[in-house]
mmCIF file of C-alpha atoms in Angstrom:
data_model
loop_
_atom_site.group_PDB
_atom_site.id
_atom_site.type_symbol
_atom_site.label_atom_id
_atom_site.label_comp_id
_atom_site.label_asym_id
_atom_site.label_seq_id
_atom_site.Cartn_x
_atom_site.Cartn_y
_atom_site.Cartn_z
ATOM 1 C CA UNK Y 1 -45.363 54.509 4.219
ATOM 2 C CA UNK Y 2 -47.701 52.221 2.310
ATOM 3 C CA UNK Y 3 -50.656 53.918 4.017
ATOM 4 C CA UNK Y 4 -49.302 57.341 2.990
ATOM 5 C CA UNK Y 5 -48.790 56.223 -0.605
ATOM 6 C CA UNK Y 6 -52.317 54.804 -0.676
ATOM 7 C CA UNK Y 7 -53.701 58.092 0.663
ATOM 8 C CA UNK Y 8 -51.889 60.008 -2.066
ATOM 9 C CA UNK Y 9 -53.315 57.633 -4.696
ATOM 10 C CA UNK Y 10 -56.812 58.131 -3.270
ATOM 11 C CA UNK Y 11 -56.459 61.924 -3.366
ATOM 12 C CA UNK Y 12 -55.032 61.795 -6.879
ATOM 13 C CA UNK Y 13 -57.917 59.662 -8.173
ATOM 14 C CA UNK Y 14 -60.481 61.837 -6.443
ATOM 15 C CA UNK Y 15 -58.991 64.894 -8.122
ATOM 16 C CA UNK Y 16 -58.952 63.066 -11.454
ATOM 17 C CA UNK Y 17 -62.684 62.295 -11.124
ATOM 18 C CA UNK Y 18 -63.405 65.945 -10.258
ATOM 19 C CA UNK Y 19 -61.426 67.041 -13.313
ATOM 20 C CA UNK Y 20 -63.899 65.176 -15.541
ATOM 21 C CA UNK Y 21 -66.971 67.007 -14.255
ATOM 22 C CA UNK Y 22 -68.297 70.542 -14.141
ATOM 23 C CA UNK Y 23 -71.227 71.557 -11.952
ATOM 24 C CA UNK Y 24 -73.530 74.358 -13.016
ATOM 25 C CA UNK Y 25 -76.872 75.801 -12.037
ATOM 26 C CA UNK Y 26 -79.717 73.741 -13.417
ATOM 27 C CA UNK Y 27 -81.398 76.837 -14.826
ATOM 28 C CA UNK Y 28 -80.433 80.418 -13.882
ATOM 29 C CA UNK Y 29 -83.981 81.625 -13.285
ATOM 30 C CA UNK Y 30 -86.091 82.876 -10.393
ATOM 31 C CA UNK Y 31 -87.407 79.330 -9.963
ATOM 32 C CA UNK Y 32 -83.849 78.084 -9.362
ATOM 33 C CA UNK Y 33 -83.306 80.728 -6.682
ATOM 34 C CA UNK Y 34 -86.491 79.614 -4.917
ATOM 35 C CA UNK Y 35 -85.305 75.993 -5.078
ATOM 36 C CA UNK Y 36 -81.926 76.997 -3.641
ATOM 37 C CA UNK Y 37 -83.560 78.900 -0.759
ATOM 38 C CA UNK Y 38 -85.848 75.948 -0.001
ATOM 39 C CA UNK Y 39 -82.867 73.568 -0.074
ATOM 40 C CA UNK Y 40 -80.961 75.656 2.484
ATOM 41 C CA UNK Y 41 -83.883 76.277 4.825
ATOM 42 C CA UNK Y 42 -84.889 72.609 4.906
ATOM 43 C CA UNK Y 43 -81.399 71.306 5.700
ATOM 44 C CA UNK Y 44 -81.098 69.853 9.209
ATOM 45 C CA UNK Y 45 -77.315 70.197 9.046
ATOM 46 C CA UNK Y 46 -77.581 73.936 8.310
ATOM 47 C CA UNK Y 47 -80.358 74.675 10.803
ATOM 48 C CA UNK Y 48 -77.949 75.823 13.564
ATOM 49 C CA UNK Y 49 -76.219 78.142 11.103
ATOM 50 C CA UNK Y 50 -79.431 79.841 9.946
ATOM 51 C CA UNK Y 51 -81.084 79.953 13.372
ATOM 52 C CA UNK Y 52 -82.064 83.562 14.078
ATOM 53 C CA UNK Y 53 -80.871 84.744 10.673
ATOM 54 C CA UNK Y 54 -83.035 83.004 8.094
ATOM 55 C CA UNK Y 55 -82.525 85.940 5.735
ATOM 56 C CA UNK Y 56 -78.986 84.673 5.112
ATOM 57 C CA UNK Y 57 -80.374 81.687 3.198
ATOM 58 C CA UNK Y 58 -82.026 84.118 0.769
ATOM 59 C CA UNK Y 59 -78.826 86.135 0.428
ATOM 60 C CA UNK Y 60 -76.540 83.133 -0.110
ATOM 61 C CA UNK Y 61 -78.937 81.475 -2.574
ATOM 62 C CA UNK Y 62 -79.422 84.720 -4.481
ATOM 63 C CA UNK Y 63 -75.691 85.433 -4.661
ATOM 64 C CA UNK Y 64 -74.845 81.972 -5.960
ATOM 65 C CA UNK Y 65 -77.752 81.811 -8.412
ATOM 66 C CA UNK Y 66 -77.020 85.242 -9.916
ATOM 67 C CA UNK Y 67 -74.091 83.811 -11.835
ATOM 68 C CA UNK Y 68 -73.158 81.645 -14.790
ATOM 69 C CA UNK Y 69 -70.317 80.139 -12.742
ATOM 70 C CA UNK Y 70 -69.366 76.520 -13.341
ATOM 71 C CA UNK Y 71 -66.623 74.255 -12.100
ATOM 72 C CA UNK Y 72 -65.821 71.266 -9.925
ATOM 73 C CA UNK Y 73 -67.380 70.759 -6.494
ATOM 74 C CA UNK Y 74 -64.208 72.239 -5.022
ATOM 75 C CA UNK Y 75 -64.624 75.342 -7.176
ATOM 76 C CA UNK Y 76 -68.207 75.758 -5.950
ATOM 77 C CA UNK Y 77 -67.114 75.380 -2.320
ATOM 78 C CA UNK Y 78 -64.524 78.119 -2.843
ATOM 79 C CA UNK Y 79 -67.117 80.329 -4.521
ATOM 80 C CA UNK Y 80 -69.535 79.819 -1.603
ATOM 81 C CA UNK Y 81 -66.772 80.576 0.887
ATOM 82 C CA UNK Y 82 -66.218 83.913 -0.867
ATOM 83 C CA UNK Y 83 -69.928 84.722 -0.457
ATOM 84 C CA UNK Y 84 -69.730 83.918 3.274
ATOM 85 C CA UNK Y 85 -66.597 86.034 3.625
ATOM 86 C CA UNK Y 86 -68.398 89.021 2.088
ATOM 87 C CA UNK Y 87 -71.126 88.671 4.734
ATOM 88 C CA UNK Y 88 -68.521 89.358 7.457
ATOM 89 C CA UNK Y 89 -70.244 87.198 10.082
ATOM 90 C CA UNK Y 90 -68.570 88.034 13.387
ATOM 91 C CA UNK Y 91 -70.009 85.017 15.237
ATOM 92 C CA UNK Y 92 -68.735 82.516 12.650
ATOM 93 C CA UNK Y 93 -65.063 81.668 12.934
ATOM 94 C CA UNK Y 94 -63.228 81.859 9.644
ATOM 95 C CA UNK Y 95 -62.047 78.287 10.234
ATOM 96 C CA UNK Y 96 -65.691 77.162 9.927
ATOM 97 C CA UNK Y 97 -66.373 78.852 6.603
ATOM 98 C CA UNK Y 98 -65.039 76.014 4.445
ATOM 99 C CA UNK Y 99 -67.043 73.394 6.375
ATOM 100 C CA UNK Y 100 -70.283 75.404 6.076
ATOM 101 C CA UNK Y 101 -69.544 76.061 2.394
ATOM 102 C CA UNK Y 102 -69.113 72.331 1.756
ATOM 103 C CA UNK Y 103 -72.453 71.542 3.409
ATOM 104 C CA UNK Y 104 -74.226 74.247 1.373
ATOM 105 C CA UNK Y 105 -72.798 73.005 -1.942
ATOM 106 C CA UNK Y 106 -73.586 69.365 -1.106
ATOM 107 C CA UNK Y 107 -77.152 70.385 -0.256
ATOM 108 C CA UNK Y 108 -77.507 72.116 -3.627
ATOM 109 C CA UNK Y 109 -76.146 69.026 -5.363
ATOM 110 C CA UNK Y 110 -78.512 66.672 -3.500
ATOM 111 C CA UNK Y 111 -81.557 68.786 -4.310
ATOM 112 C CA UNK Y 112 -80.698 69.170 -7.995
ATOM 113 C CA UNK Y 113 -79.998 72.905 -7.868
ATOM 114 C CA UNK Y 114 -76.559 72.046 -9.229
ATOM 115 C CA UNK Y 115 -76.299 69.546 -12.032
ATOM 116 C CA UNK Y 116 -73.233 67.978 -13.529
ATOM 117 C CA UNK Y 117 -71.831 67.774 -17.021
ATOM 118 C CA UNK Y 118 -68.764 66.071 -18.447
ATOM 119 C CA UNK Y 119 -65.987 68.483 -19.257
ATOM 120 C CA UNK Y 120 -65.016 68.919 -22.907
ATOM 121 C CA UNK Y 121 -62.219 66.486 -23.773
ATOM 122 C CA UNK Y 122 -63.312 63.756 -21.330
ATOM 123 C CA UNK Y 123 -62.825 60.205 -22.643
ATOM 124 C CA UNK Y 124 -66.006 58.165 -22.458
ATOM 125 C CA UNK Y 125 -67.998 55.232 -23.812
ATOM 126 C CA UNK Y 126 -71.194 55.884 -25.747
ATOM 127 C CA UNK Y 127 -73.782 54.077 -27.880
ATOM 128 C CA UNK Y 128 -73.374 54.679 -31.604
ATOM 129 C CA UNK Y 129 -76.837 55.235 -33.123
ATOM 130 C CA UNK Y 130 -76.076 53.203 -36.255
ATOM 131 C CA UNK Y 131 -75.256 49.895 -34.571
ATOM 132 C CA UNK Y 132 -76.507 50.439 -30.964
ATOM 133 C CA UNK Y 133 -73.139 49.269 -29.674
ATOM 134 C CA UNK Y 134 -70.605 50.802 -27.266
ATOM 135 C CA UNK Y 135 -67.629 52.698 -28.700
ATOM 136 C CA UNK Y 136 -64.919 55.010 -27.406
ATOM 137 C CA UNK Y 137 -65.584 58.722 -27.781
ATOM 138 C CA UNK Y 138 -64.587 62.163 -26.508
ATOM 139 C CA UNK Y 139 -66.947 64.824 -25.120
ATOM 140 C CA UNK Y 140 -66.967 67.794 -27.519
ATOM 141 C CA UNK Y 141 -69.527 70.246 -26.091
ATOM 142 C CA UNK Y 142 -71.070 71.532 -22.900
ATOM 143 C CA UNK Y 143 -74.478 70.436 -21.676
ATOM 144 C CA UNK Y 144 -77.408 71.608 -23.796
ATOM 145 C CA UNK Y 145 -80.742 72.784 -22.411
ATOM 146 C CA UNK Y 146 -82.105 69.358 -23.347
ATOM 147 C CA UNK Y 147 -79.549 67.591 -21.118
ATOM 148 C CA UNK Y 148 -77.399 66.328 -23.998
ATOM 149 C CA UNK Y 149 -73.731 66.613 -24.844
ATOM 150 C CA UNK Y 150 -72.050 66.401 -28.227
ATOM 151 C CA UNK Y 151 -69.456 63.640 -28.556
ATOM 152 C CA UNK Y 152 -67.049 62.559 -31.300
ATOM 153 C CA UNK Y 153 -66.358 58.850 -31.769
ATOM 154 C CA UNK Y 154 -62.658 57.988 -31.904
ATOM 155 C CA UNK Y 155 -62.790 55.436 -34.710
ATOM 156 C CA UNK Y 156 -64.673 57.429 -37.348
ATOM 157 C CA UNK Y 157 -64.552 60.994 -35.988
ATOM 158 C CA UNK Y 158 -68.339 60.918 -36.203
ATOM 159 C CA UNK Y 159 -70.161 63.566 -34.125
ATOM 160 C CA UNK Y 160 -73.372 62.716 -32.260
ATOM 161 C CA UNK Y 161 -75.573 64.333 -29.610
ATOM 162 C CA UNK Y 162 -76.150 61.945 -26.693
ATOM 163 C CA UNK Y 163 -77.986 62.142 -23.386
ATOM 164 C CA UNK Y 164 -75.513 63.074 -20.682
ATOM 165 C CA UNK Y 165 -76.747 60.223 -18.454
ATOM 166 C CA UNK Y 166 -76.013 57.720 -21.239
ATOM 167 C CA UNK Y 167 -72.299 58.581 -21.313
ATOM 168 C CA UNK Y 168 -69.859 56.567 -19.200
ATOM 169 C CA UNK Y 169 -66.401 57.809 -18.270
ATOM 170 C CA UNK Y 170 -63.726 55.232 -19.041
ATOM 171 C CA UNK Y 171 -62.713 53.618 -15.741
ATOM 172 C CA UNK Y 172 -59.248 54.649 -14.568
ATOM 173 C CA UNK Y 173 -58.884 52.034 -11.877
ATOM 174 C CA UNK Y 174 -56.627 49.020 -11.472
ATOM 175 C CA UNK Y 175 -59.728 46.876 -10.862
ATOM 176 C CA UNK Y 176 -60.145 46.275 -14.583
ATOM 177 C CA UNK Y 177 -56.859 44.457 -15.210
ATOM 178 C CA UNK Y 178 -58.327 40.933 -15.332
ATOM 179 C CA UNK Y 179 -60.303 39.891 -18.389
ATOM 180 C CA UNK Y 180 -62.319 36.935 -19.567
ATOM 181 C CA UNK Y 181 -62.957 36.511 -23.282
ATOM 182 C CA UNK Y 182 -66.671 36.996 -22.775
ATOM 183 C CA UNK Y 183 -69.437 36.111 -20.394
ATOM 184 C CA UNK Y 184 -72.531 37.379 -18.668
ATOM 185 C CA UNK Y 185 -72.115 40.643 -16.793
ATOM 186 C CA UNK Y 186 -73.266 40.189 -13.189
ATOM 187 C CA UNK Y 187 -74.992 43.576 -13.254
ATOM 188 C CA UNK Y 188 -76.639 44.047 -16.656
ATOM 189 C CA UNK Y 189 -76.800 40.301 -17.524
ATOM 190 C CA UNK Y 190 -75.557 40.916 -21.087
ATOM 191 C CA UNK Y 191 -73.002 38.733 -22.895
ATOM 192 C CA UNK Y 192 -69.986 41.072 -22.989
ATOM 193 C CA UNK Y 193 -66.187 41.171 -22.617
ATOM 194 C CA UNK Y 194 -65.740 41.276 -18.852
ATOM 195 C CA UNK Y 195 -63.506 43.040 -16.329
ATOM 196 C CA UNK Y 196 -62.972 42.098 -12.690
ATOM 197 C CA UNK Y 197 -64.385 44.528 -10.133
ATOM 198 C CA UNK Y 198 -63.002 44.265 -6.609
ATOM 199 C CA UNK Y 199 -66.030 44.757 -4.382
ATOM 200 C CA UNK Y 200 -63.583 46.275 -1.916
ATOM 201 C CA UNK Y 201 -61.369 48.398 -4.235
ATOM 202 C CA UNK Y 202 -57.687 47.519 -4.038
ATOM 203 C CA UNK Y 203 -56.582 50.880 -2.708
ATOM 204 C CA UNK Y 204 -58.884 50.325 0.297
ATOM 205 C CA UNK Y 205 -57.544 46.854 1.168
ATOM 206 C CA UNK Y 206 -55.157 48.108 3.853
ATOM 207 C CA UNK Y 207 -58.164 49.242 5.896
ATOM 208 C CA UNK Y 208 -59.612 45.711 6.043
ATOM 209 C CA UNK Y 209 -56.683 43.273 6.225
ATOM 210 C CA UNK Y 210 -56.795 41.485 9.592
ATOM 211 C CA UNK Y 211 -60.408 42.457 10.236
ATOM 212 C CA UNK Y 212 -63.657 40.510 10.004
ATOM 213 C CA UNK Y 213 -65.438 40.418 6.613
ATOM 214 C CA UNK Y 214 -67.837 43.335 7.052
ATOM 215 C CA UNK Y 215 -69.781 42.455 3.916
ATOM 216 C CA UNK Y 216 -71.405 39.496 5.666
ATOM 217 C CA UNK Y 217 -73.234 41.975 7.882
ATOM 218 C CA UNK Y 218 -74.653 43.685 4.778
ATOM 219 C CA UNK Y 219 -76.420 40.483 3.755
ATOM 220 C CA UNK Y 220 -79.568 41.249 5.715
ATOM 221 C CA UNK Y 221 -81.437 38.219 4.367
ATOM 222 C CA UNK Y 222 -78.762 35.717 5.369
ATOM 223 C CA UNK Y 223 -79.183 35.514 9.121
ATOM 224 C CA UNK Y 224 -77.141 32.345 9.348
ATOM 225 C CA UNK Y 225 -74.091 34.213 8.087
ATOM 226 C CA UNK Y 226 -74.610 36.927 10.676
ATOM 227 C CA UNK Y 227 -74.879 34.316 13.392
ATOM 228 C CA UNK Y 228 -71.705 32.600 12.179
ATOM 229 C CA UNK Y 229 -69.824 35.883 12.162
ATOM 230 C CA UNK Y 230 -71.046 37.247 15.492
ATOM 231 C CA UNK Y 231 -71.084 34.124 17.666
ATOM 232 C CA UNK Y 232 -68.201 31.898 16.580
ATOM 233 C CA UNK Y 233 -65.325 31.383 19.000
ATOM 234 C CA UNK Y 234 -62.514 31.979 16.537
ATOM 235 C CA UNK Y 235 -62.748 35.181 14.450
ATOM 236 C CA UNK Y 236 -62.514 34.957 10.679
ATOM 237 C CA UNK Y 237 -59.922 37.578 9.721
ATOM 238 C CA UNK Y 238 -59.388 38.819 6.193
ATOM 239 C CA UNK Y 239 -56.143 38.370 4.266
ATOM 240 C CA UNK Y 240 -54.990 40.129 1.093
ATOM 241 C CA UNK Y 241 -55.904 36.977 -0.827
ATOM 242 C CA UNK Y 242 -59.468 37.145 0.541
ATOM 243 C CA UNK Y 243 -59.852 40.756 -0.539
ATOM 244 C CA UNK Y 244 -58.272 40.209 -3.952
ATOM 245 C CA UNK Y 245 -60.690 37.362 -4.697
ATOM 246 C CA UNK Y 246 -63.791 39.147 -3.366
ATOM 247 C CA UNK Y 247 -65.201 40.539 -6.574
ATOM 248 C CA UNK Y 248 -67.444 40.117 -9.598
ATOM 249 C CA UNK Y 249 -67.007 40.018 -13.365
ATOM 250 C CA UNK Y 250 -68.808 42.904 -15.031
ATOM 251 C CA UNK Y 251 -68.640 44.606 -18.420
ATOM 252 C CA UNK Y 252 -66.570 47.748 -18.894
ATOM 253 C CA UNK Y 253 -69.586 50.102 -19.267
ATOM 254 C CA UNK Y 254 -71.049 48.869 -15.966
ATOM 255 C CA UNK Y 255 -67.602 48.965 -14.353
ATOM 256 C CA UNK Y 256 -67.182 52.596 -15.325
ATOM 257 C CA UNK Y 257 -70.686 53.415 -14.071
ATOM 258 C CA UNK Y 258 -69.848 51.843 -10.692
ATOM 259 C CA UNK Y 259 -66.721 53.947 -10.198
ATOM 260 C CA UNK Y 260 -68.577 57.067 -11.280
ATOM 261 C CA UNK Y 261 -71.300 56.432 -8.698
ATOM 262 C CA UNK Y 262 -69.193 56.570 -5.506
ATOM 263 C CA UNK Y 263 -65.667 57.006 -4.197
ATOM 264 C CA UNK Y 264 -63.605 53.869 -3.643
ATOM 265 C CA UNK Y 265 -63.894 54.329 0.120
ATOM 266 C CA UNK Y 266 -67.706 54.325 -0.047
ATOM 267 C CA UNK Y 267 -67.773 51.389 -2.467
ATOM 268 C CA UNK Y 268 -65.596 49.341 -0.127
ATOM 269 C CA UNK Y 269 -67.560 50.248 2.979
ATOM 270 C CA UNK Y 270 -71.204 50.231 1.841
ATOM 271 C CA UNK Y 271 -71.385 48.612 -1.604
ATOM 272 C CA UNK Y 272 -69.125 45.592 -1.150
ATOM 273 C CA UNK Y 273 -71.688 42.961 -2.182
ATOM 274 C CA UNK Y 274 -73.375 42.394 -5.518
ATOM 275 C CA UNK Y 275 -76.788 42.999 -3.961
ATOM 276 C CA UNK Y 276 -75.762 46.307 -2.390
ATOM 277 C CA UNK Y 277 -74.053 47.469 -5.565
ATOM 278 C CA UNK Y 278 -77.048 46.613 -7.761
ATOM 279 C CA UNK Y 279 -79.333 48.564 -5.416
ATOM 280 C CA UNK Y 280 -77.361 51.820 -5.712
ATOM 281 C CA UNK Y 281 -79.684 54.323 -7.479
ATOM 282 C CA UNK Y 282 -77.117 55.524 -10.029
ATOM 283 C CA UNK Y 283 -75.898 52.015 -10.821
ATOM 284 C CA UNK Y 284 -79.448 50.661 -11.075
ATOM 285 C CA UNK Y 285 -80.410 53.497 -13.420
ATOM 286 C CA UNK Y 286 -77.475 52.793 -15.705
ATOM 287 C CA UNK Y 287 -78.043 49.021 -15.641
ATOM 288 C CA UNK Y 288 -81.686 49.532 -16.669
ATOM 289 C CA UNK Y 289 -80.490 51.643 -19.599
ATOM 290 C CA UNK Y 290 -77.693 49.231 -20.564
ATOM 291 C CA UNK Y 291 -80.023 46.224 -20.677
ATOM 292 C CA UNK Y 292 -81.948 47.862 -23.505
ATOM 293 C CA UNK Y 293 -78.849 48.137 -25.673
ATOM 294 C CA UNK Y 294 -77.210 45.684 -28.044
ATOM 295 C CA UNK Y 295 -76.081 42.478 -26.320
ATOM 296 C CA UNK Y 296 -72.526 42.337 -27.651
ATOM 297 C CA UNK Y 297 -69.727 44.831 -27.473
ATOM 298 C CA UNK Y 298 -66.119 45.289 -28.541
ATOM 299 C CA UNK Y 299 -63.351 45.705 -26.034
#
């Protein structure tokens, strides 16, 4: 039962994250269509699908690019499935259409053919131009051609245009329950009010209780830890207490950036050390930006 409840929580949070984002074509031009075709033809995962019918890549890319459609990743998968259905491919079972559609949309996302924007009404944190400090705000417009979105700050109802990449969705995760008055964020190194980030998110703990601490194997530079883990006689098995204490204190903006970067399952599996987390491209990009901002912040 606990596993089922956890699965429902995971699905619910995943849907909540999708609800905050829209994906749209980067630029509905001929250049975008060419980029979409190149993305499909160069995909190793899609090579079996397009083998002997390369013209389908042109048709699918053209059909999807000839639209002003926008929506969540799920919406784009459904849209792509409709395009495949219209092709009436006799040698492709209808049960495979959703899987192929998902691969196509993910390929577009990876190659930048689709870009994301925060949906209007999304709660976020942003830097106020007047004091260069973080404040709560709400997204008030769609993405502009310059890659900016209009926000309205909660406290003063002040509007401001801000780079989309500089906005951070407020974390909706039980990781941020524990506070210290202030301290140095382990990611951006700024003196800030801190929240506790479980390096293995709490909803993933049931996957790891009673197993060996997999994060030791991610520490590639610490061979002695690998040797201890792989060659000892008595296994070191994780408890709930171990997992609850395996974490770092980081500021709320960085915490939100972390949970925006990956799903909890991926964070727990592949980014469960400070070093791994700091090396994630999206997290590293945000941390570099955050370090240039004011060194203190309100809660």
